[in-house]
GROMACS .gro file of C-alpha atoms in nm:
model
  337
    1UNK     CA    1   0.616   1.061  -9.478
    2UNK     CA    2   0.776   0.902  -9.774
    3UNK     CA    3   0.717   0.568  -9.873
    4UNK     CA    4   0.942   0.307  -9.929
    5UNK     CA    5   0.809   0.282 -10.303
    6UNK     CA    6   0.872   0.639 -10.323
    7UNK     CA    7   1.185   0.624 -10.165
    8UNK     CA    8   1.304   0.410 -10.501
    9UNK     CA    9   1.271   0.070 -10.297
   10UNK     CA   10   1.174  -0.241 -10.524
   11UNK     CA   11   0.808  -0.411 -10.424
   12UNK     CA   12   1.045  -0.739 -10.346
   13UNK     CA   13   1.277  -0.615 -10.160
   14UNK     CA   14   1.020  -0.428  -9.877
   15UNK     CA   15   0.826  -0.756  -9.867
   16UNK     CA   16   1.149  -0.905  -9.799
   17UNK     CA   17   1.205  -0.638  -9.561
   18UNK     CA   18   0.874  -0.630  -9.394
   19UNK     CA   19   0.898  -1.070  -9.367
   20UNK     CA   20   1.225  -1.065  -9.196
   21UNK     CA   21   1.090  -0.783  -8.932
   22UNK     CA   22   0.799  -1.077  -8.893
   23UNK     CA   23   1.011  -1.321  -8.806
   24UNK     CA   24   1.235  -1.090  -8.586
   25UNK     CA   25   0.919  -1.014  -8.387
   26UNK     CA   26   0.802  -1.381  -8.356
   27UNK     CA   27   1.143  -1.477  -8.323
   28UNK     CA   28   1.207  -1.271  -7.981
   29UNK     CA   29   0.874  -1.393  -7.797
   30UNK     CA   30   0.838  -1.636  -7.539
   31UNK     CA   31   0.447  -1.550  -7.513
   32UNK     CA   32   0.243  -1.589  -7.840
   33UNK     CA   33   0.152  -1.243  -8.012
   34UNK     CA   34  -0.151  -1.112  -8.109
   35UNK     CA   35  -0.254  -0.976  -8.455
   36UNK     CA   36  -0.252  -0.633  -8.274
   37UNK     CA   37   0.074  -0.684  -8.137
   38UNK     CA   38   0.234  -0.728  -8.453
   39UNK     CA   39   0.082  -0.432  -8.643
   40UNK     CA   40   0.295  -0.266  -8.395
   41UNK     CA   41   0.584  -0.399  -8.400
   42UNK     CA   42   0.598  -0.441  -8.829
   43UNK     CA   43   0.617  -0.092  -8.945
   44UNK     CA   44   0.459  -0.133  -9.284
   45UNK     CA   45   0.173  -0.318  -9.093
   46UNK     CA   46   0.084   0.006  -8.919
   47UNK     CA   47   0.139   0.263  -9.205
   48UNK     CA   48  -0.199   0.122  -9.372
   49UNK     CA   49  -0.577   0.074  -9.297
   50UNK     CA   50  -0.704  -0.256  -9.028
   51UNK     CA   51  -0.845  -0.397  -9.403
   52UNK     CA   52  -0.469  -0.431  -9.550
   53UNK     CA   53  -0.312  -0.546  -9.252
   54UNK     CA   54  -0.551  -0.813  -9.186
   55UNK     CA   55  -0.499  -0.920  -9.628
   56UNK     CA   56  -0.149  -0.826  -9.617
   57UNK     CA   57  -0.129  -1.073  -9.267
   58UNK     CA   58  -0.252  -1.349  -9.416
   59UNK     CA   59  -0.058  -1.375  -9.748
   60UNK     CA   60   0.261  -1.316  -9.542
   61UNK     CA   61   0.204  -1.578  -9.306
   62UNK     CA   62   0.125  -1.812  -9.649
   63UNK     CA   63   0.467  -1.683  -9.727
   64UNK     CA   64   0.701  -1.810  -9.391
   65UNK     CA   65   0.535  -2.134  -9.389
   66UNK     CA   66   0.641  -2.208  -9.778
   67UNK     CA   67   0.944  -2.089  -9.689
   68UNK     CA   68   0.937  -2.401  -9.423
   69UNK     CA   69   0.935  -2.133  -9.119
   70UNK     CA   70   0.761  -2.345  -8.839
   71UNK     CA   71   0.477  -2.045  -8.744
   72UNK     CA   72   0.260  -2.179  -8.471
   73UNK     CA   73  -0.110  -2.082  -8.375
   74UNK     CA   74  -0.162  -2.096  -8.027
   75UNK     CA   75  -0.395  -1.944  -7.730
   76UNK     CA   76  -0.277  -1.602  -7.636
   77UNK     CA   77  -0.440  -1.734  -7.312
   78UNK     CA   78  -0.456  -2.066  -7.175
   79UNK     CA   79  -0.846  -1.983  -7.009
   80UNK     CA   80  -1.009  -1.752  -7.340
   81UNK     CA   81  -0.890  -1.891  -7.705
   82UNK     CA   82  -1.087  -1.696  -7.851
   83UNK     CA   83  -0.794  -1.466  -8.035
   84UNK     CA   84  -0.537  -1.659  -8.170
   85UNK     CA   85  -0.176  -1.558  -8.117
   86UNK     CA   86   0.126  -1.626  -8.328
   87UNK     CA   87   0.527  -1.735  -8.252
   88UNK     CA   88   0.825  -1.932  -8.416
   89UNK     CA   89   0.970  -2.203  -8.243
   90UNK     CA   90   1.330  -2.134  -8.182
   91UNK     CA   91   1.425  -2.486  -8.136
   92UNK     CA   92   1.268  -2.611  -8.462
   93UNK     CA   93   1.335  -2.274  -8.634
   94UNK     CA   94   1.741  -2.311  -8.532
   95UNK     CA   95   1.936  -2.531  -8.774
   96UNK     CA   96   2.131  -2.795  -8.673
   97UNK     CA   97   2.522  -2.799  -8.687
   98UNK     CA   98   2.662  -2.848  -9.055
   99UNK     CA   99   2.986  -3.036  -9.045
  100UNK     CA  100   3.154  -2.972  -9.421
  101UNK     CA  101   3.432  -3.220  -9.555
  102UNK     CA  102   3.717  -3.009  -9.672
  103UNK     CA  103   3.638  -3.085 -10.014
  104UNK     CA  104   3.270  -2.981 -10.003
  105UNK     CA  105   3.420  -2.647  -9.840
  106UNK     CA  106   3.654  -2.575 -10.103
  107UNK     CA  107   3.385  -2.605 -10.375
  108UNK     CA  108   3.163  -2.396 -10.120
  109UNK     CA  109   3.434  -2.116 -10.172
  110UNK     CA  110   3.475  -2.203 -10.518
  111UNK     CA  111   3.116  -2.161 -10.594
  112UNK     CA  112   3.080  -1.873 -10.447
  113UNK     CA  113   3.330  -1.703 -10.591
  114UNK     CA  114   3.199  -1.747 -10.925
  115UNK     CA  115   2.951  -1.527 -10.863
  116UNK     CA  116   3.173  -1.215 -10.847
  117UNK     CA  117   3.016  -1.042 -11.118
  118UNK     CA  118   2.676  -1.156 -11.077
  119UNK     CA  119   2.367  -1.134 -10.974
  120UNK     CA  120   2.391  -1.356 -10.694
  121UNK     CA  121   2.712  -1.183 -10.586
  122UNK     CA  122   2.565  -1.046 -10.254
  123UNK     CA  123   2.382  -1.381 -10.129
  124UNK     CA  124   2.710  -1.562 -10.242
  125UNK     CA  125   2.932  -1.326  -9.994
  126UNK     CA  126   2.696  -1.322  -9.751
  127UNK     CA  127   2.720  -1.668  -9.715
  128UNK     CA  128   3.114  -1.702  -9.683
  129UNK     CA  129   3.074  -1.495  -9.395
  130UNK     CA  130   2.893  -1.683  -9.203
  131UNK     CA  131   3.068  -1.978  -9.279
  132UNK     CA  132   3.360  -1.811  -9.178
  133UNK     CA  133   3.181  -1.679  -8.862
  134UNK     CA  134   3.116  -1.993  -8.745
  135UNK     CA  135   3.465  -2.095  -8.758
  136UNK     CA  136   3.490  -2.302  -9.046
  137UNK     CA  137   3.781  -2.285  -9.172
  138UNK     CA  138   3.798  -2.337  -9.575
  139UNK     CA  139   4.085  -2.518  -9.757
  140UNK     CA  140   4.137  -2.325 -10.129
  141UNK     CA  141   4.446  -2.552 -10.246
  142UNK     CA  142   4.244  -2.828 -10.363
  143UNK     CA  143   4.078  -2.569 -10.624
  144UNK     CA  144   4.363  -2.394 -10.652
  145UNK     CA  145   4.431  -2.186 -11.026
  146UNK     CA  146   4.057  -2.248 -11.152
  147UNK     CA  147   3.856  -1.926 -11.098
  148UNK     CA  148   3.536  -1.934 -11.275
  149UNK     CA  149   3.259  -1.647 -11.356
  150UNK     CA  150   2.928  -1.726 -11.433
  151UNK     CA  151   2.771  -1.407 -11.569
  152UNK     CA  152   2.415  -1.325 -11.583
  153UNK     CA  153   2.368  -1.044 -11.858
  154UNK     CA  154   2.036  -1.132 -12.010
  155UNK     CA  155   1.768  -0.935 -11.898
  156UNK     CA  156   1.519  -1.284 -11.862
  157UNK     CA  157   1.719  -1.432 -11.571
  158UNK     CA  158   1.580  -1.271 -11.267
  159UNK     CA  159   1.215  -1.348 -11.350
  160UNK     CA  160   1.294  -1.697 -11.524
  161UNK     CA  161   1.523  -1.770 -11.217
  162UNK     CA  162   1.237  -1.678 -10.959
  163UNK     CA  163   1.029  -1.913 -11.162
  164UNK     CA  164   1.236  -2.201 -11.120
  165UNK     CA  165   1.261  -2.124 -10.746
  166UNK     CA  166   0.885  -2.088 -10.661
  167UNK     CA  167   0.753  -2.301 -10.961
  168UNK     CA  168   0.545  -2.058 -11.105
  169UNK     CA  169   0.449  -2.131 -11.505
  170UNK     CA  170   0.573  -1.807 -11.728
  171UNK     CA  171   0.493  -1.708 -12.055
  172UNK     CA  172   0.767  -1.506 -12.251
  173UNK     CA  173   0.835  -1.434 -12.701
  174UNK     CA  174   1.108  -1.639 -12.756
  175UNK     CA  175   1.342  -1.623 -13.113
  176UNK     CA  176   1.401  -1.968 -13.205
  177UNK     CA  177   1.766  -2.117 -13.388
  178UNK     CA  178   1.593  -2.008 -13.734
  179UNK     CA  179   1.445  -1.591 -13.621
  180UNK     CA  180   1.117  -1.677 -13.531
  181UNK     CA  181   0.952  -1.539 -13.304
  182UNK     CA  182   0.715  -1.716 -13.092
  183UNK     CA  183   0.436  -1.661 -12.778
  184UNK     CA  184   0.562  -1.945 -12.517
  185UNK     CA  185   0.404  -2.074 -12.249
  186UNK     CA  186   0.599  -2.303 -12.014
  187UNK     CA  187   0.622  -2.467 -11.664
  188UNK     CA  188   0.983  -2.351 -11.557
  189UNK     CA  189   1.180  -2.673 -11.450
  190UNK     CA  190   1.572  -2.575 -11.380
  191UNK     CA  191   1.811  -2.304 -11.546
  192UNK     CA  192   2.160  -2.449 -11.566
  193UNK     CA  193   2.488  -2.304 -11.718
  194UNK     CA  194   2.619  -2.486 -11.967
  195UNK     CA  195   2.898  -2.374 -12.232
  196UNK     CA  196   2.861  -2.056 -12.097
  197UNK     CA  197   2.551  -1.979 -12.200
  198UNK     CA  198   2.202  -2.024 -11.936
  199UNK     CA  199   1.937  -2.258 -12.063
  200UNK     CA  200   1.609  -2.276 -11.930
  201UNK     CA  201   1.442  -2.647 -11.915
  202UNK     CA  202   1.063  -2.644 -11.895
  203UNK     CA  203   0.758  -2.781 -12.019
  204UNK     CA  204   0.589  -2.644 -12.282
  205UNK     CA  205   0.235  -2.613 -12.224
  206UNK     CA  206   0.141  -2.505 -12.614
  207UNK     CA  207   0.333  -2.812 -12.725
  208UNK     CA  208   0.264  -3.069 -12.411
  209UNK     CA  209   0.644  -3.167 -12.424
  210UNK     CA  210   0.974  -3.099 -12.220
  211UNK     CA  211   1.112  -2.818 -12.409
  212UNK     CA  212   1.502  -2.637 -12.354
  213UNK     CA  213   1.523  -2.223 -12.418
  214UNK     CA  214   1.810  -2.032 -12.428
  215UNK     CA  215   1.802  -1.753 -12.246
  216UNK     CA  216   1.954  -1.501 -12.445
  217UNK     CA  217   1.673  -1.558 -12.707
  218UNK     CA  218   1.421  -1.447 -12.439
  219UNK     CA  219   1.276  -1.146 -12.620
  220UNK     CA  220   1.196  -0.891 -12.350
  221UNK     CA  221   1.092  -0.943 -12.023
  222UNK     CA  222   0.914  -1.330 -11.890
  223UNK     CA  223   0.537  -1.261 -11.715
  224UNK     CA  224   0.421  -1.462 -11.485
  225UNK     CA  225   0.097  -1.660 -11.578
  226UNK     CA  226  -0.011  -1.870 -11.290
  227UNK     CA  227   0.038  -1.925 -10.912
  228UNK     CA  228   0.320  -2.055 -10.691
  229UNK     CA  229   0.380  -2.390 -10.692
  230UNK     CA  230   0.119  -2.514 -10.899
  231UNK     CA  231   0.275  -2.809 -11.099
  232UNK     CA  232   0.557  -3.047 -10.963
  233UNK     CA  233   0.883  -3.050 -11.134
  234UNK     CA  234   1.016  -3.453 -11.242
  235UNK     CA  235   1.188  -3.651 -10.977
  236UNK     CA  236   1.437  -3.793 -11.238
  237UNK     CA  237   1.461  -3.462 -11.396
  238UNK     CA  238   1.818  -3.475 -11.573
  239UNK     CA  239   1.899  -3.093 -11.663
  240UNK     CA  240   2.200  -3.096 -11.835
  241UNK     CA  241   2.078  -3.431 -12.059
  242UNK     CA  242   1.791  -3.230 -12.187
  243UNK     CA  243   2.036  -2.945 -12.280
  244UNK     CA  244   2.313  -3.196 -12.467
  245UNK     CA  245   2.006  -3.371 -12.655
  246UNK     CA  246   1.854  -3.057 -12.759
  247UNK     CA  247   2.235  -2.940 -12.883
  248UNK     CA  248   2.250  -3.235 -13.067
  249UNK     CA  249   2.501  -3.406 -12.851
  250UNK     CA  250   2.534  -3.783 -12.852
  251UNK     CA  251   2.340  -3.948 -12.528
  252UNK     CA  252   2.520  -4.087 -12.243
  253UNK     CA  253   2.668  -4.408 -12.264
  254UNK     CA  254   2.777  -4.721 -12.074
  255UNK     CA  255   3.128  -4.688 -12.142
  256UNK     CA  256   3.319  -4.688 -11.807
  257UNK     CA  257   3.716  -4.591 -11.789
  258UNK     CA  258   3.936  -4.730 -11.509
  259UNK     CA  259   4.163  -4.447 -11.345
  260UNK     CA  260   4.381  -4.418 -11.036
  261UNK     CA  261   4.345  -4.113 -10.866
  262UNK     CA  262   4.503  -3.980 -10.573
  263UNK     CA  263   4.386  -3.972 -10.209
  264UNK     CA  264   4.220  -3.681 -10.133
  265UNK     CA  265   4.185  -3.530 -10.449
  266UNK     CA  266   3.948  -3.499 -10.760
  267UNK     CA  267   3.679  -3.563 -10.537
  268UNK     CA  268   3.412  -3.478 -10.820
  269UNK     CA  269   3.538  -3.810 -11.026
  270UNK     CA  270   3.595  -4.051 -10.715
  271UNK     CA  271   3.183  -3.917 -10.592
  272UNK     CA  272   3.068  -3.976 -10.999
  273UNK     CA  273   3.298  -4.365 -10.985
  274UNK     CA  274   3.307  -4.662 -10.785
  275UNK     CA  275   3.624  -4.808 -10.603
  276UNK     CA  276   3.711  -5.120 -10.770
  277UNK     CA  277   3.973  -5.375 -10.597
  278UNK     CA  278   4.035  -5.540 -10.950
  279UNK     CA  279   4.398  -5.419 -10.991
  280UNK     CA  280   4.692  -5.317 -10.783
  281UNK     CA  281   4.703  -4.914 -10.665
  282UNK     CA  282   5.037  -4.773 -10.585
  283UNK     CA  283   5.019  -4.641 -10.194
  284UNK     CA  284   4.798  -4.303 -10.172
  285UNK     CA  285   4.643  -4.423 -10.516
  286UNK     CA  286   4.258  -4.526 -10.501
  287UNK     CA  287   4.141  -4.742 -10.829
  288UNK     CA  288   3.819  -4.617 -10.954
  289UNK     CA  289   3.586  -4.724 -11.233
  290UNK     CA  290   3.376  -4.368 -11.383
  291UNK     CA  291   3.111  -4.400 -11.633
  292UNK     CA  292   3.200  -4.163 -11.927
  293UNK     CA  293   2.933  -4.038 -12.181
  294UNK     CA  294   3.214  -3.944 -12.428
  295UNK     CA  295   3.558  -4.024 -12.424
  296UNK     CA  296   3.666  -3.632 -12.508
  297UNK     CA  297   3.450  -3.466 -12.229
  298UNK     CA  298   3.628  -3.714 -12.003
  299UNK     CA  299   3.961  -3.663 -12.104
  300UNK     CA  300   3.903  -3.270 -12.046
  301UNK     CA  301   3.823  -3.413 -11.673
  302UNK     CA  302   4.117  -3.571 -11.648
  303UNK     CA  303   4.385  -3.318 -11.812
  304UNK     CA  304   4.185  -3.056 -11.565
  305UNK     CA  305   4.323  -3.232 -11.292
  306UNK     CA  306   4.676  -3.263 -11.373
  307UNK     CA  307   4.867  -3.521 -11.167
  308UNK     CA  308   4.649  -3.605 -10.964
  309UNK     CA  309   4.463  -3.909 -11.203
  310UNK     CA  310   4.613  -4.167 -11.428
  311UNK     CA  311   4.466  -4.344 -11.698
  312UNK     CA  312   4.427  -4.690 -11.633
  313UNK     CA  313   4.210  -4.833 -11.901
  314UNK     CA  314   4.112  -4.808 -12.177
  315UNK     CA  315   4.389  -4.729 -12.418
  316UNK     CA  316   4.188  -4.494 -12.628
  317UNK     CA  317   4.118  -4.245 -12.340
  318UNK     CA  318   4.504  -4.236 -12.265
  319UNK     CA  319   4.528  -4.138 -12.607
  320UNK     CA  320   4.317  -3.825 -12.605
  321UNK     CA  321   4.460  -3.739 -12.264
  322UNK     CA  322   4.808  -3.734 -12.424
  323UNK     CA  323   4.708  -3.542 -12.711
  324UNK     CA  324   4.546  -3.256 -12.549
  325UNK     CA  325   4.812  -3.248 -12.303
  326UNK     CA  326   5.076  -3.239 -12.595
  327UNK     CA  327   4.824  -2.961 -12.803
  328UNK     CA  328   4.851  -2.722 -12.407
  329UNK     CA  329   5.195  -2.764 -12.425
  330UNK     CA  330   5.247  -2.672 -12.784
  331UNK     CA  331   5.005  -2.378 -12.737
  332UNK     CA  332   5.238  -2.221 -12.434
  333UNK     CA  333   5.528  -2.252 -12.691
  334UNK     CA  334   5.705  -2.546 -12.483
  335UNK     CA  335   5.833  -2.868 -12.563
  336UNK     CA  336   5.721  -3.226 -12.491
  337UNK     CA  337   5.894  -3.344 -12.213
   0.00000   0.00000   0.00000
């Protein structure tokens, strides 16, 4: 009988395989199960010796309950405990109804899109089904004519992104801004997309410092260099700051711009501001005060969204919005209206 690993099936993926057949059989139980229960009903349980079941048991039962799986112990009989049986919970294992905003649902969509012609393509689609199997119904006009992709073609984002995920430290050669190449050793911490590019932010354990790596200067393949979960990742943890500051970008400031934006709309910029009543708003107008770190990134904000924000204050940010507006139009070959 072939094996799955001879059959050209990954290591991952048949633990993945052989977990969800777990929690299938613990799943459809009203009576706990017994360890000899379940090496029948798992099939790669019973293709090996009573020695790997009982080690290959164990780690996969480690496995549901850091996944947050709610696996319970319990007496296989209420009179003899002495062999322990095992079942999930369906009520705590069942999630509770998720009620989206229209907004949230649109970005939902959007997000998933994005990851067309990625890696994550499959989890992505998989997921819009089942939204749309539940009967949620999504609203795409509010995102309407933006479309992005967010490719993944270097070869380090798998590993580095199952890192991040499990918080597992990594060591990888990595060619710094001047050729180098260097041995690092870090303690993955997020891997954002930024300028179209993926960064990884870490710490460095060589160096003792938070530390940003591109990932296209990965040389090779990351290794893993530690167990799961063994280091916490910053509560304040600001990703993308550590990216601009390590591009050289100015820091955030406390500048704020006053803008009127329109009901139901640009919800990223009304979540990121604060209503303000210090003004007059024309009817299906909401004033709203946003902190800015830089007056250009923020006029890109606003010219993204078209009509549906104004400029209030200050003067210099209408300016920039005006411009670029005027440089789109000139680039399309029109004229200013």
């Amino acid at each position: 009988m072939a094996t799955k690993a001879s059959a050209g099936v990954s290591p991952a993926t048949a633990k993945t395989e052989r977990l969800l057949n777990l929690v299938i059989a613990l799943l459809h139980t009203r009576q706990p199960l017994s360890k000899a229960k379940l090496r029948q009903a798992v099939p790669d349980y019973a293709a090996g010796s009573v020695e790997a079941f009982e080690r290959m048991f164990e780690r996969d039962k480690d496995e549901l309950r850091a996944l947050g799986i709610p696996l319970r112990t319990e007496p296989i009989d209420a009179f003899f405990d002495d062999e322990p049986g095992y079942r999930i919970d369906q009520r705590e294992y069942a999630l509770p109804e998720i009620d989206f905003a229209p907004d949230e649902l649109a970005v939902l969509g959007l997000a998933a899109r994005s990851w067309s012609q990625a890696s994550l393509a499959g989890p992505a689609a998989q997921a819009l089904r089942k939204l749309d199997a539940a009967g949620v119904v999504r609203d795409e006009s509010s995102v309407a004519g933006i479309e992005p992709l967010l490719h993944t073609p270097d070869p380090a984002f798998e590993p580095v992104r199952d890192a991040v995920l499990t918080r597992t430290p990594i060591t990888f050669d990595y060619r710094g801004g001047s050729g180098d190449l260097a041995h690092r050793r870090v303690e993955p911490w997020g891997l954002t997309s930024w300028h179209g590019r993926w960064y990884l932010t870490a710490h460095d354990l060589d160096r003792e410092a938070p530390r940003v790596f591109r990932l296209d200067r990965v040389v090779g393949t990351p290794k893993r260099s530690g167990r799961a979960g063994g280091y916490a990742v910053p509560d304040d943890l600001d990703t993308l700051a550590m990216i601009r500051r390590s591009a050289g970008e100015d820091p955030p400031s406390d500048r704020t711009a006053r803008l009127l934006l329109r009901d139901g709309a640009v919800a990223s910029l009304r979540r990121r501001g604060k209503a303000t009543t210090g003004g007059d708003a024309p009817e299906g107008w909401s004033l709203v005060d946003v902190a800015a770190g830089s007056w250009p990134r923020l006029a890109r904000e606003v010219c993204a969204a078209g009509p549906d924000v104004r400029v209030v204050d200050p003067p210099e940010l209408a300016t920039l919005v005006a411009d670029q507006l005027r440089a789109v139009v000139a680039a399309h070959g029109g004229q200013e209206g």
